PDB file of C-alpha atoms in Angstrom:
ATOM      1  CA  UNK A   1      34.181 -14.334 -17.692  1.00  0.00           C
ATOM      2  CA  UNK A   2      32.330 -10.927 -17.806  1.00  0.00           C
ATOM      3  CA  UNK A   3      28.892 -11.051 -16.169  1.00  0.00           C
ATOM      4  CA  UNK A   4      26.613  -8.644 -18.197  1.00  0.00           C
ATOM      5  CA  UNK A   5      24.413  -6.287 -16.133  1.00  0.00           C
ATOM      6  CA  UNK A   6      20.455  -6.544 -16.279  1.00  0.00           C
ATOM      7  CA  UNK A   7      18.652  -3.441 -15.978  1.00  0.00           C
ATOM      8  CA  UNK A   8      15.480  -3.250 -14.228  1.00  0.00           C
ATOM      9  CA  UNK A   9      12.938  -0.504 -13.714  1.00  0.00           C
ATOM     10  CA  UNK A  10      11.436  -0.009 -10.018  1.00  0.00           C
ATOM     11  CA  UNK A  11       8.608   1.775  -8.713  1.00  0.00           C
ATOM     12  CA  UNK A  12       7.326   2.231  -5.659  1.00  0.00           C
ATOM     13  CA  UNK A  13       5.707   4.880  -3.644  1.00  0.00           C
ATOM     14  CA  UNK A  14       7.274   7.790  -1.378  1.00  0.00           C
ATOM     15  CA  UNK A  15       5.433   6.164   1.692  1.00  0.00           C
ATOM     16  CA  UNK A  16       7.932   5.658   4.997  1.00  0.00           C
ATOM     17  CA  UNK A  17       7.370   2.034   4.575  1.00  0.00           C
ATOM     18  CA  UNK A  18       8.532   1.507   1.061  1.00  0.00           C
ATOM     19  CA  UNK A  19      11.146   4.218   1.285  1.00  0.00           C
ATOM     20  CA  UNK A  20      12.612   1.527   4.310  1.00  0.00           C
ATOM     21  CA  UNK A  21      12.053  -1.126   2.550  1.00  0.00           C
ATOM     22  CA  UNK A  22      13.984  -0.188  -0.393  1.00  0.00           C
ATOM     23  CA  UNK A  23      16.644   2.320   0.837  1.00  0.00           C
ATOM     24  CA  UNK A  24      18.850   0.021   1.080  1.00  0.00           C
ATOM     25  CA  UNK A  25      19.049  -1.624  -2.750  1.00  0.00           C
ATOM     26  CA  UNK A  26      18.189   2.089  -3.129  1.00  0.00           C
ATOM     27  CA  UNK A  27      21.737   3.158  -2.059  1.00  0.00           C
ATOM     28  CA  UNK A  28      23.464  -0.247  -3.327  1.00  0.00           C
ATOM     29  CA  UNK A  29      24.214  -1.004   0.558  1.00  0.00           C
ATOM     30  CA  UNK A  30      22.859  -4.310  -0.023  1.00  0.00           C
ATOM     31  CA  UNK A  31      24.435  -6.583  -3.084  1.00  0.00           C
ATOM     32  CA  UNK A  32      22.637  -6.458  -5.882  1.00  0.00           C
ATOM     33  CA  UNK A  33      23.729  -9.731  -7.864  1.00  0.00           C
ATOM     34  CA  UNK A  34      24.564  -7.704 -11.283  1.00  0.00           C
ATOM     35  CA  UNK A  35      20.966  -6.166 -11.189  1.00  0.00           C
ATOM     36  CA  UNK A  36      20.972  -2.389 -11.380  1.00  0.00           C
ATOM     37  CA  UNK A  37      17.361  -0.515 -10.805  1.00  0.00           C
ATOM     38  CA  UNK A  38      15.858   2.073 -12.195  1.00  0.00           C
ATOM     39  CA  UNK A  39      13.802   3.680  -9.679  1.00  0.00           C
ATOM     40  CA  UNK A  40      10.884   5.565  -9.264  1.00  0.00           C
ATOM     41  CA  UNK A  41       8.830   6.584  -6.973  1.00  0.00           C
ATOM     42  CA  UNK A  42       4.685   7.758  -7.111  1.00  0.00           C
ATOM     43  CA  UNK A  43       1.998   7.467  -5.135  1.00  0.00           C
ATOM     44  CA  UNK A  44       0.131   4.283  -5.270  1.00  0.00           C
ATOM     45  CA  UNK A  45      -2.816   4.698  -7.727  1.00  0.00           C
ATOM     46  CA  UNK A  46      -0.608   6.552 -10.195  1.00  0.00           C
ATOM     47  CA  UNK A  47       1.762   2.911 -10.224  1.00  0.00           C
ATOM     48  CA  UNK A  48      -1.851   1.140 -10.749  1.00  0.00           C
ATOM     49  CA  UNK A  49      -2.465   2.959 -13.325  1.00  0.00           C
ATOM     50  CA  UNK A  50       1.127   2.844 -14.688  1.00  0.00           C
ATOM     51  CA  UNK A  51       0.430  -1.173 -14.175  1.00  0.00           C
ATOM     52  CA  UNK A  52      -1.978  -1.510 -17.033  1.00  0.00           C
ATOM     53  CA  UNK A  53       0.422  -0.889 -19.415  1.00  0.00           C
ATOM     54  CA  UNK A  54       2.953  -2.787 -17.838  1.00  0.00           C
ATOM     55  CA  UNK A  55       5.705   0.532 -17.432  1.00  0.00           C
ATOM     56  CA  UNK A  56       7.685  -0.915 -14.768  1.00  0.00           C
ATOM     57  CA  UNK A  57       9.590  -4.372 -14.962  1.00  0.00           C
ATOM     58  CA  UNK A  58       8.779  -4.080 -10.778  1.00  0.00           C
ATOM     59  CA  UNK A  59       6.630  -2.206  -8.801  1.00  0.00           C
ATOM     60  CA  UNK A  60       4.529  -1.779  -6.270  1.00  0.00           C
ATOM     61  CA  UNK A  61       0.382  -2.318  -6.282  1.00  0.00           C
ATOM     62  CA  UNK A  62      -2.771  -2.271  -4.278  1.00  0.00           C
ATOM     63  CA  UNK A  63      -3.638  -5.682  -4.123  1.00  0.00           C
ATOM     64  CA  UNK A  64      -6.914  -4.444  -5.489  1.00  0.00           C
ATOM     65  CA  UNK A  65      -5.221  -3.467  -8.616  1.00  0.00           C
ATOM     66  CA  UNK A  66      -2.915  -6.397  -8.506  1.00  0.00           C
ATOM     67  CA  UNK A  67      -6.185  -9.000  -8.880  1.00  0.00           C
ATOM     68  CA  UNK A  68      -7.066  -7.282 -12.007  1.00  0.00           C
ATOM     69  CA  UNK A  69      -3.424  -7.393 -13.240  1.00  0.00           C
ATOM     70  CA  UNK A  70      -2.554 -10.879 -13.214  1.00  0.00           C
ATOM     71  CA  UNK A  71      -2.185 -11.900 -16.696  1.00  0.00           C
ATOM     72  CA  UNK A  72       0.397  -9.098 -16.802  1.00  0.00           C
ATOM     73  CA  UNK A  73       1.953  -9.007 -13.182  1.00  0.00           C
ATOM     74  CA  UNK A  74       3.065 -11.517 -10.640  1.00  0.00           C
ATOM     75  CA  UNK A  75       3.362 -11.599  -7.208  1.00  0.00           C
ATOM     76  CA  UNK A  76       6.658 -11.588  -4.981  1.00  0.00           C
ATOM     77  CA  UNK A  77       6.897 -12.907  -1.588  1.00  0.00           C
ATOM     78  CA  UNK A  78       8.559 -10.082   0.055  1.00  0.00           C
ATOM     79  CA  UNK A  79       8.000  -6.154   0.194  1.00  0.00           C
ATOM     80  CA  UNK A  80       4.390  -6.606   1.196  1.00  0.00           C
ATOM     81  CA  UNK A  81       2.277  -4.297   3.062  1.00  0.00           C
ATOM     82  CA  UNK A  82      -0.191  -6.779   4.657  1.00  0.00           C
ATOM     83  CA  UNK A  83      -0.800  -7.092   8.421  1.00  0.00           C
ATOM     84  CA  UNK A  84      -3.312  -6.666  10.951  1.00  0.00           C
ATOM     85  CA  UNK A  85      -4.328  -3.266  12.550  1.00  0.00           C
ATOM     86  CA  UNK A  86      -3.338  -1.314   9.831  1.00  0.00           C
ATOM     87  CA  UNK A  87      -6.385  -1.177   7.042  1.00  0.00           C
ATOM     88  CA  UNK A  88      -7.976   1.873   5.772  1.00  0.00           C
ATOM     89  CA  UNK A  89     -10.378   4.540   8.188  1.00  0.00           C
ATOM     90  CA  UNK A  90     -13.478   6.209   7.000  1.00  0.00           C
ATOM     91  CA  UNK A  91     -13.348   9.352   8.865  1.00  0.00           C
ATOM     92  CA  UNK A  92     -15.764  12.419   9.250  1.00  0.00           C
ATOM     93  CA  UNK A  93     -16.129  15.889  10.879  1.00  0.00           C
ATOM     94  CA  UNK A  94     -17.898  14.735  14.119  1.00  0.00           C
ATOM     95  CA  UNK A  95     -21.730  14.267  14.403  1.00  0.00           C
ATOM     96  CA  UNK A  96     -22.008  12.356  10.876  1.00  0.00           C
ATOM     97  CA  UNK A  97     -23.268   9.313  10.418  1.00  0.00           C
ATOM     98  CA  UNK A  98     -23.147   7.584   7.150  1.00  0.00           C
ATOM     99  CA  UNK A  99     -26.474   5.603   7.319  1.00  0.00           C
ATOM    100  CA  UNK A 100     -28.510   8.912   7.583  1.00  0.00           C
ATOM    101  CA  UNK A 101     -27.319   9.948   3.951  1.00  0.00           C
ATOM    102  CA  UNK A 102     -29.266   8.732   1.260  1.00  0.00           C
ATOM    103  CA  UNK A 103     -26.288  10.276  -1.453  1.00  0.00           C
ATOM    104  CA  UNK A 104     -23.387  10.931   0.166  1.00  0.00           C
ATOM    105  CA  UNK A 105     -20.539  12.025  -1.193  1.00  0.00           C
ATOM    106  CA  UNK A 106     -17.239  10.267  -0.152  1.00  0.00           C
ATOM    107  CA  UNK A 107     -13.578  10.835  -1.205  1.00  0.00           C
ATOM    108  CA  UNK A 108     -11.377   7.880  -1.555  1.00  0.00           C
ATOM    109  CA  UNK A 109      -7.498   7.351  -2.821  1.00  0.00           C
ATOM    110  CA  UNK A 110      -8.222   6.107  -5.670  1.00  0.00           C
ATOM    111  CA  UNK A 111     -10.401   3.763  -7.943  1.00  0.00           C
ATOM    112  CA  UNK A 112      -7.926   0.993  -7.805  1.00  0.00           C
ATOM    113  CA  UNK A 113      -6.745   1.243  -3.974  1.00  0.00           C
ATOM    114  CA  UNK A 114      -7.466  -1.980  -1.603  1.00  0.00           C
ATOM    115  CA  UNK A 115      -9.252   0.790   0.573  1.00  0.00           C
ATOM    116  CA  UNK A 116     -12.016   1.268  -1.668  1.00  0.00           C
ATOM    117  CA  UNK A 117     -12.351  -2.408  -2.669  1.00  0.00           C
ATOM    118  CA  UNK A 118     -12.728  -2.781   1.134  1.00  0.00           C
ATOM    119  CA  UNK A 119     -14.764   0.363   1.079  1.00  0.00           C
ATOM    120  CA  UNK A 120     -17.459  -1.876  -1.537  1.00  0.00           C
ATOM    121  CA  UNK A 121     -17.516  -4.845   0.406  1.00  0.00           C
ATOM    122  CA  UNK A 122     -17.880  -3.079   3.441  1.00  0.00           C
ATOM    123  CA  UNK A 123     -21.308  -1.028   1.961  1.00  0.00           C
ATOM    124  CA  UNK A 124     -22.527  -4.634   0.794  1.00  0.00           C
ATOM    125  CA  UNK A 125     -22.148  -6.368   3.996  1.00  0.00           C
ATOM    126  CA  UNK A 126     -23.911  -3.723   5.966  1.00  0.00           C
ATOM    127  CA  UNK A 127     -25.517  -1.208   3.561  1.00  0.00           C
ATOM    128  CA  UNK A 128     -26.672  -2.533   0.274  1.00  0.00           C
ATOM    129  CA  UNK A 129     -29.303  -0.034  -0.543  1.00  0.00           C
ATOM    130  CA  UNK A 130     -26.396   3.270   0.081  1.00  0.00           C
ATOM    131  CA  UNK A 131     -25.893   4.634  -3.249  1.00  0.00           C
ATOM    132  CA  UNK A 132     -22.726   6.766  -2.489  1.00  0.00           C
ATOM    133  CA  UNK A 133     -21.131   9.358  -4.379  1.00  0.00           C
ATOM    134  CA  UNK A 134     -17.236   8.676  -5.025  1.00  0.00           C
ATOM    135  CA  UNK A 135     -14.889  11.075  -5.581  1.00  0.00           C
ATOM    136  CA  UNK A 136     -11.142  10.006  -6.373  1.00  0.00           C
ATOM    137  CA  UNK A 137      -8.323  12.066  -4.834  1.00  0.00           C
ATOM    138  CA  UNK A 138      -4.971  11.556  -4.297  1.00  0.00           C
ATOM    139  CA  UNK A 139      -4.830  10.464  -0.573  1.00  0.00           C
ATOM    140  CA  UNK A 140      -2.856  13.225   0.747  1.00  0.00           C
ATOM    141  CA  UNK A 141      -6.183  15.487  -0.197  1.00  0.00           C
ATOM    142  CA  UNK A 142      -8.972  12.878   1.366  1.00  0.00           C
ATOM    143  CA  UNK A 143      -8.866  14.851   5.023  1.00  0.00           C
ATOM    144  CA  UNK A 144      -7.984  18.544   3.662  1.00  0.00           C
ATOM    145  CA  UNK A 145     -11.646  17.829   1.522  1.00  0.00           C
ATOM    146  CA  UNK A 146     -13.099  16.657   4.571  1.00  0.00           C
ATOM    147  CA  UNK A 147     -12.086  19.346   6.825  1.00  0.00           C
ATOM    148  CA  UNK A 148     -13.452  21.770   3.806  1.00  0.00           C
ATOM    149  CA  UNK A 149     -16.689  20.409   3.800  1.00  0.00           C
ATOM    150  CA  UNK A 150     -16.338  19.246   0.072  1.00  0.00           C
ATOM    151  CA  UNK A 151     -17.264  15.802   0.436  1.00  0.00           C
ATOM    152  CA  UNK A 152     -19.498  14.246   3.521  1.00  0.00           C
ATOM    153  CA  UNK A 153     -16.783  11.127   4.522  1.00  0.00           C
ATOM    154  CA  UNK A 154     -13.252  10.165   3.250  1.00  0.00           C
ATOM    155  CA  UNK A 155     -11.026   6.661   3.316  1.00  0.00           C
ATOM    156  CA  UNK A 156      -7.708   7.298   4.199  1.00  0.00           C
ATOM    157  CA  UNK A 157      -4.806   5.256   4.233  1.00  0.00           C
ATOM    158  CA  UNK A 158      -1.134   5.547   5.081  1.00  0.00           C
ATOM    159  CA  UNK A 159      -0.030   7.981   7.896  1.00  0.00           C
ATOM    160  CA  UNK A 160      -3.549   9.340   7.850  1.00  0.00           C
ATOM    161  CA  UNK A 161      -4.401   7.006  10.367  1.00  0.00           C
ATOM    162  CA  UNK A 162      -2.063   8.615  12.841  1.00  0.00           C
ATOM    163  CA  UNK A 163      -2.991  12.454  12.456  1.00  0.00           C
ATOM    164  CA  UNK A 164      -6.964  12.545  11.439  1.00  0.00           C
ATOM    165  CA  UNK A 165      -7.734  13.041  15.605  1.00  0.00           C
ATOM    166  CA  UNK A 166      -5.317  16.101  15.719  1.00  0.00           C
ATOM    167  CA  UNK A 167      -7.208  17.349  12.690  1.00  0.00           C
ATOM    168  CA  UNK A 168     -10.710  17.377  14.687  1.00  0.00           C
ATOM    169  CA  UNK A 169     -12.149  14.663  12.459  1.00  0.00           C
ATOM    170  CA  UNK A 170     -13.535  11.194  13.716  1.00  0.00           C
ATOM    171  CA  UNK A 171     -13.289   7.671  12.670  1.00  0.00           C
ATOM    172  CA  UNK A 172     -16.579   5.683  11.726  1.00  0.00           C
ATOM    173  CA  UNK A 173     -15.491   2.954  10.621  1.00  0.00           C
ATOM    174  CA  UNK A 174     -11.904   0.763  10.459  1.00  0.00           C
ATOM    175  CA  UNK A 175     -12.243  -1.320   7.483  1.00  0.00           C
ATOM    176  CA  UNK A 176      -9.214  -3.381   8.415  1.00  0.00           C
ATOM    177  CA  UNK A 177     -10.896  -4.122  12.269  1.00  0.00           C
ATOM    178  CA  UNK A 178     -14.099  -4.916   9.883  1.00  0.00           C
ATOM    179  CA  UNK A 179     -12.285  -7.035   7.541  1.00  0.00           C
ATOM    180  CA  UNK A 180     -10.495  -9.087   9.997  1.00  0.00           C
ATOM    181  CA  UNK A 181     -13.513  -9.805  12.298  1.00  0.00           C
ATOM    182  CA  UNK A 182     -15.046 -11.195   8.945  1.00  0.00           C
ATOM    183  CA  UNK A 183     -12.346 -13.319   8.075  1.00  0.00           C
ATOM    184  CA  UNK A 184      -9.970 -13.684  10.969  1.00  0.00           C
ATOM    185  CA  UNK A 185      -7.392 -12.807   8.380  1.00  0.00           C
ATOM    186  CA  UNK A 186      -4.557 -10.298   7.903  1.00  0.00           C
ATOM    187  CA  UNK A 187      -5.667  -7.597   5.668  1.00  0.00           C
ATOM    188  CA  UNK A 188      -3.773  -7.667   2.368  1.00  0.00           C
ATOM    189  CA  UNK A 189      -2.972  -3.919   1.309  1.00  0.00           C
ATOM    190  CA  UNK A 190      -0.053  -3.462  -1.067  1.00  0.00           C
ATOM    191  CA  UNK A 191       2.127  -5.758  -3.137  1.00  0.00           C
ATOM    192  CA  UNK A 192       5.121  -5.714  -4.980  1.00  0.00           C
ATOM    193  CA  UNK A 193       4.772  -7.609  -8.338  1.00  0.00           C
ATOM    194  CA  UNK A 194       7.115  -8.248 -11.140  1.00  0.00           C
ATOM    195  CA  UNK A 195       6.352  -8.912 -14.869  1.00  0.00           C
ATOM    196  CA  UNK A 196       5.286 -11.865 -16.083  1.00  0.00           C
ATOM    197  CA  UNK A 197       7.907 -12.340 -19.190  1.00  0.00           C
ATOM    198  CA  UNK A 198      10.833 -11.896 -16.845  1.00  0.00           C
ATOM    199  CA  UNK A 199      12.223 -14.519 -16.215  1.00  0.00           C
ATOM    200  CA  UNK A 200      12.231 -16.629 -13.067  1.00  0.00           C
ATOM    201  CA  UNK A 201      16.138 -16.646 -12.039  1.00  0.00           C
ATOM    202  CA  UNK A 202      15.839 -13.059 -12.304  1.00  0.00           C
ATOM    203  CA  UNK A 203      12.594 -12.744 -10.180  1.00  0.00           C
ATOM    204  CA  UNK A 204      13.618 -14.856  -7.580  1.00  0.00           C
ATOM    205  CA  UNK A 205      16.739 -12.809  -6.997  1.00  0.00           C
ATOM    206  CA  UNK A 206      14.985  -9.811  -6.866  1.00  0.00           C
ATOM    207  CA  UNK A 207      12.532 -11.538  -4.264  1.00  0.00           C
ATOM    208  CA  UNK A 208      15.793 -12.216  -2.308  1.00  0.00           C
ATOM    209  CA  UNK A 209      17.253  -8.637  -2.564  1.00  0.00           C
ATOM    210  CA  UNK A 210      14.273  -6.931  -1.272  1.00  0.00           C
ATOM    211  CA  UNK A 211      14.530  -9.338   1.764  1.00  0.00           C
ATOM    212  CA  UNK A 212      18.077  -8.304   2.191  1.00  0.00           C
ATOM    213  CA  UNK A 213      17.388  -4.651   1.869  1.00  0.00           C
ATOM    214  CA  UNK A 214      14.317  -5.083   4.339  1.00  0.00           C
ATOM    215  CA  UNK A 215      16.953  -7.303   6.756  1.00  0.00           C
ATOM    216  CA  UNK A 216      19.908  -4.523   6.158  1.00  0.00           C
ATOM    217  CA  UNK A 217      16.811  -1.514   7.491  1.00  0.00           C
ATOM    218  CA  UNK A 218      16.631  -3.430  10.206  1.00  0.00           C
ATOM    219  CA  UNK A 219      19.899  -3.796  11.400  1.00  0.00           C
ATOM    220  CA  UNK A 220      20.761  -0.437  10.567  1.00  0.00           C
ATOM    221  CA  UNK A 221      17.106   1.750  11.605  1.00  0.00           C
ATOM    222  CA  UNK A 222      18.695   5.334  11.321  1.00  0.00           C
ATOM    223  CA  UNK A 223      20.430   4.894   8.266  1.00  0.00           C
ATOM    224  CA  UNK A 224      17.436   5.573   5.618  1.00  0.00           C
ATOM    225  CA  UNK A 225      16.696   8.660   7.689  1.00  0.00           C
ATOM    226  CA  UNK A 226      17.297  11.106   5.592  1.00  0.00           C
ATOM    227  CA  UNK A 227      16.065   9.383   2.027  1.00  0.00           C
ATOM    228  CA  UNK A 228      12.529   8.459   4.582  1.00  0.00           C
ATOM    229  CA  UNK A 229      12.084  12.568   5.594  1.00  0.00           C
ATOM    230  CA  UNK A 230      12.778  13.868   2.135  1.00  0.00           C
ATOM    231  CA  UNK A 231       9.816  11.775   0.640  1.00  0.00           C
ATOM    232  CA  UNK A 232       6.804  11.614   3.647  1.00  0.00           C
ATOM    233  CA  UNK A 233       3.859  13.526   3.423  1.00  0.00           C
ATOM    234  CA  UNK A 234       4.250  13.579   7.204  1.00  0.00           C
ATOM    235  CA  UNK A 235       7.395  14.624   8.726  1.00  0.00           C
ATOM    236  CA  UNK A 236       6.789  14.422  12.438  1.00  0.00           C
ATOM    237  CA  UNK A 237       9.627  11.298  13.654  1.00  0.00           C
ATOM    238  CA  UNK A 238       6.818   9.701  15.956  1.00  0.00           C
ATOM    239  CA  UNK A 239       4.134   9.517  12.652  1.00  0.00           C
ATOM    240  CA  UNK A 240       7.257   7.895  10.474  1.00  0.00           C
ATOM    241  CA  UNK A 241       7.884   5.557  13.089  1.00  0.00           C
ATOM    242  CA  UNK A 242       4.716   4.529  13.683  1.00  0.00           C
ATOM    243  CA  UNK A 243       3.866   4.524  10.143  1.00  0.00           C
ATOM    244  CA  UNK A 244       7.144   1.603   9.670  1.00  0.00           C
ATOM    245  CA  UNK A 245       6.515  -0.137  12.127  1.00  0.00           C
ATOM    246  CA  UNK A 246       3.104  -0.948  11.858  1.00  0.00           C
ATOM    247  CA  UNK A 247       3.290  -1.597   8.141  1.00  0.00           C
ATOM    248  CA  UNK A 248       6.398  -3.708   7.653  1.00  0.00           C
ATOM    249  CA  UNK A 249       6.412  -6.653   9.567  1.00  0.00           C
ATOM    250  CA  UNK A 250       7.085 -10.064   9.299  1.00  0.00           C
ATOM    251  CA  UNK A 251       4.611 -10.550   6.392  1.00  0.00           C
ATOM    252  CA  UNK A 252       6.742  -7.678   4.359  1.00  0.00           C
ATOM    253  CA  UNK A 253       9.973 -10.022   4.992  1.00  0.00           C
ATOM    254  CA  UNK A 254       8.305 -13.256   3.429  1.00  0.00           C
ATOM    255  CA  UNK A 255       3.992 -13.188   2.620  1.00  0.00           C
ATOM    256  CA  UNK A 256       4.096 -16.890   4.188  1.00  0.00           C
ATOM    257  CA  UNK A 257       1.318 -19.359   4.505  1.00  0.00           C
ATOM    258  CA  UNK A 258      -0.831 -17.134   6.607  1.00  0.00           C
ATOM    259  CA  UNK A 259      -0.503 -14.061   4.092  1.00  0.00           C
ATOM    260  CA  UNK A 260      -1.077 -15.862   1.153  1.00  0.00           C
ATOM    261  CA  UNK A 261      -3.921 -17.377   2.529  1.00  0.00           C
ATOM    262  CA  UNK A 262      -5.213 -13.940   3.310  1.00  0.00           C
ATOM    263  CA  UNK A 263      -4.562 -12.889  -0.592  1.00  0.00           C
ATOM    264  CA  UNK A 264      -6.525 -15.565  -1.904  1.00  0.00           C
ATOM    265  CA  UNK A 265      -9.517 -15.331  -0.001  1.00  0.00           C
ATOM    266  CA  UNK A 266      -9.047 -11.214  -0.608  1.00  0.00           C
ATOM    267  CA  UNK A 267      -9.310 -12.003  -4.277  1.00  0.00           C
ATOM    268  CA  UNK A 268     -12.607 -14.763  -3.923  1.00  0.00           C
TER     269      UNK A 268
END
C-alpha cells in the first residue's frame, strides 16, 4: 500500500539555536514519517508577522506573538526557547541611566518580540510614569543604533547578550534575572506552533520529529556546523556555542510541567 506524502511548510529563524534544532529534519538525517518540509528561515518578528496570516503550516514565534495568535496557532511541546538566564538585556553606552529620561528613546526587536512584552511589564513594575519612545529594528541593528547615538537604550536578544561588553556598551537591566525574581519561573521566549486545522496525528508527529532532530544534534554536536556558520549573525565558535547551549535545554526537548507553567502565568 502506497503511503502518500504530506507536505508541510517550516519556518524558523537563522538563530544558532534553531539552526541546531532543526538541522537535522533539515538534512533528512532524522526519519521523517512521510512528512517532507518546506523550510524557511527569517528572523523572528518577520515569522510574527508572517503568523497573522497564518503563511506557515509550522513555525516558530515569540511567545508574545504566540498569546495573540491562538485562535490560529497552537503550541508544540518541543523546539522551545524557554529557560532561565537567558532573557532579553537593556543595554546603554555607559553613564546612562534610564530613570533620568523623561522621553527616551529606546530600540527594541520588534513590536511582537517577548523582549518588549517583558520590556512593558518591566516599565510598569518599576516605572509607570516613563513615557518611552520605541523604535522597532531588526535586532541585529539594536547595538549598531546604540553605539551611533540614534536611540538612548536598546533590548537585545539572541547572541547580543554575549558581545554588547566587547562593544563598550553596558547592561542596565536583565529582564530575564527581573522576570524570574518576580515569578521564580523560567522565562518563556520563543515557541514553535503549528496550525490549528492540521490535524492532530500529524502534529503530534511533528512534535516527535523535532525531538528526534534535537536528540540526533546532540549526539552528533559538529555535524550542523557548517548549516549553523552559514546563517549566524555572529560567527565567532565560542558566541555559537554559548548561544546553543544556553538556549536549548531540556525545556527545548519537551516544555514539561515546569515550562508550561511558566507559559501560562507569562500569558495572565
Amino acid at each position: 500500500m502506497m503511503t502518500h506524502k504530506k507536505f508541510i511548510s517550516l519556518a524558523y529563524s537563522p538563530c544558532p539555536n534553531d539552526t541546531y534544532i532543526f538541522h537535522g529534519l533539515a538534512h533528512n538525517l532524522v526519519n521523517t514519517d512521510n512528512i517532507e518540509f518546506n523550510i524557511t528561515l527569517a528572523d523572528v518578528e518577520s515569522l510574527n508577522q508572517s503568523a497573522a496570516n497564518k503563511e506557515f503550516d509550522v513555525t516558530k514565534l515569540s511567545f508574545a506573538a504566540f498569546g495573540a495568535l491562538r485562535d490560529k496557532y497552537a503550541l508544540l511541546k518541543t523546539g522551545a526557547a524557554l529557560g532561565r538566564g537567558c532573557g532579553p538585556l537593556v543595554i546603554s553606552m555607559p553613564k546612562k541611566n534610564l530613570s533620568k529620561l523623561s522621553n527616551p528613546v529606546i530600540a527594541i526587536p520588534g513590536l511582537g518580540t517577548t523582549a518588549y512584552l517583558l520590556f512593558r511589564f518591566y516599565l510598569k513594575d518599576l516605572y509607570p510614569d516613563l513615557i518611552p519612545e520605541i523604535i522597532p529594528m531588526p535586532f541585529e541593528k539594536v547595538m549598531p543604533a546604540v553605539i551611533k547615538g540614534e536611540v538612548d537604550f536598546g533590548i537585545i536578544i539572541h547572541e547580543g547578550r554575549f558581545v554588547y561588553e566587547k562593544s563598550g556598551l553596558d547592561c542596565l537591566v536583565d529582564l530575564g534575572q527581573w522576570w524570574e525574581d518576580k515569578t521564580a519561573l523560567p522565562i518563556p521566549l520563543g515557541c514553535i506552533a503549528i496550525k490549528r486545522d492540521i490535524d492532530n496525528v500529524t502534529a503530534s508527529k511533528i512534535e516527535n520529529l523535532i525531538a528526534k532532530s534535537i536528540e540526533y544534534a546532540a549526539k552528533n554536536p559538529m555535524a550542523g556546523t557548517e548549516y549553523i556558520k552559514k546563517h549566524a549573525r555572529e560567527l565567532a565558535d565560542n558566541v555559537i556555542n554559548e548561544h546553543i547551549n544556553l538556549y536549548v535545554n531540556d525545556f527545548s526537548k519537551n516544555l514539561g510541567k515546569q515550562g508550561q507553567n511558566a507559559v501560562e502565568f507569562f500569558f495572565k
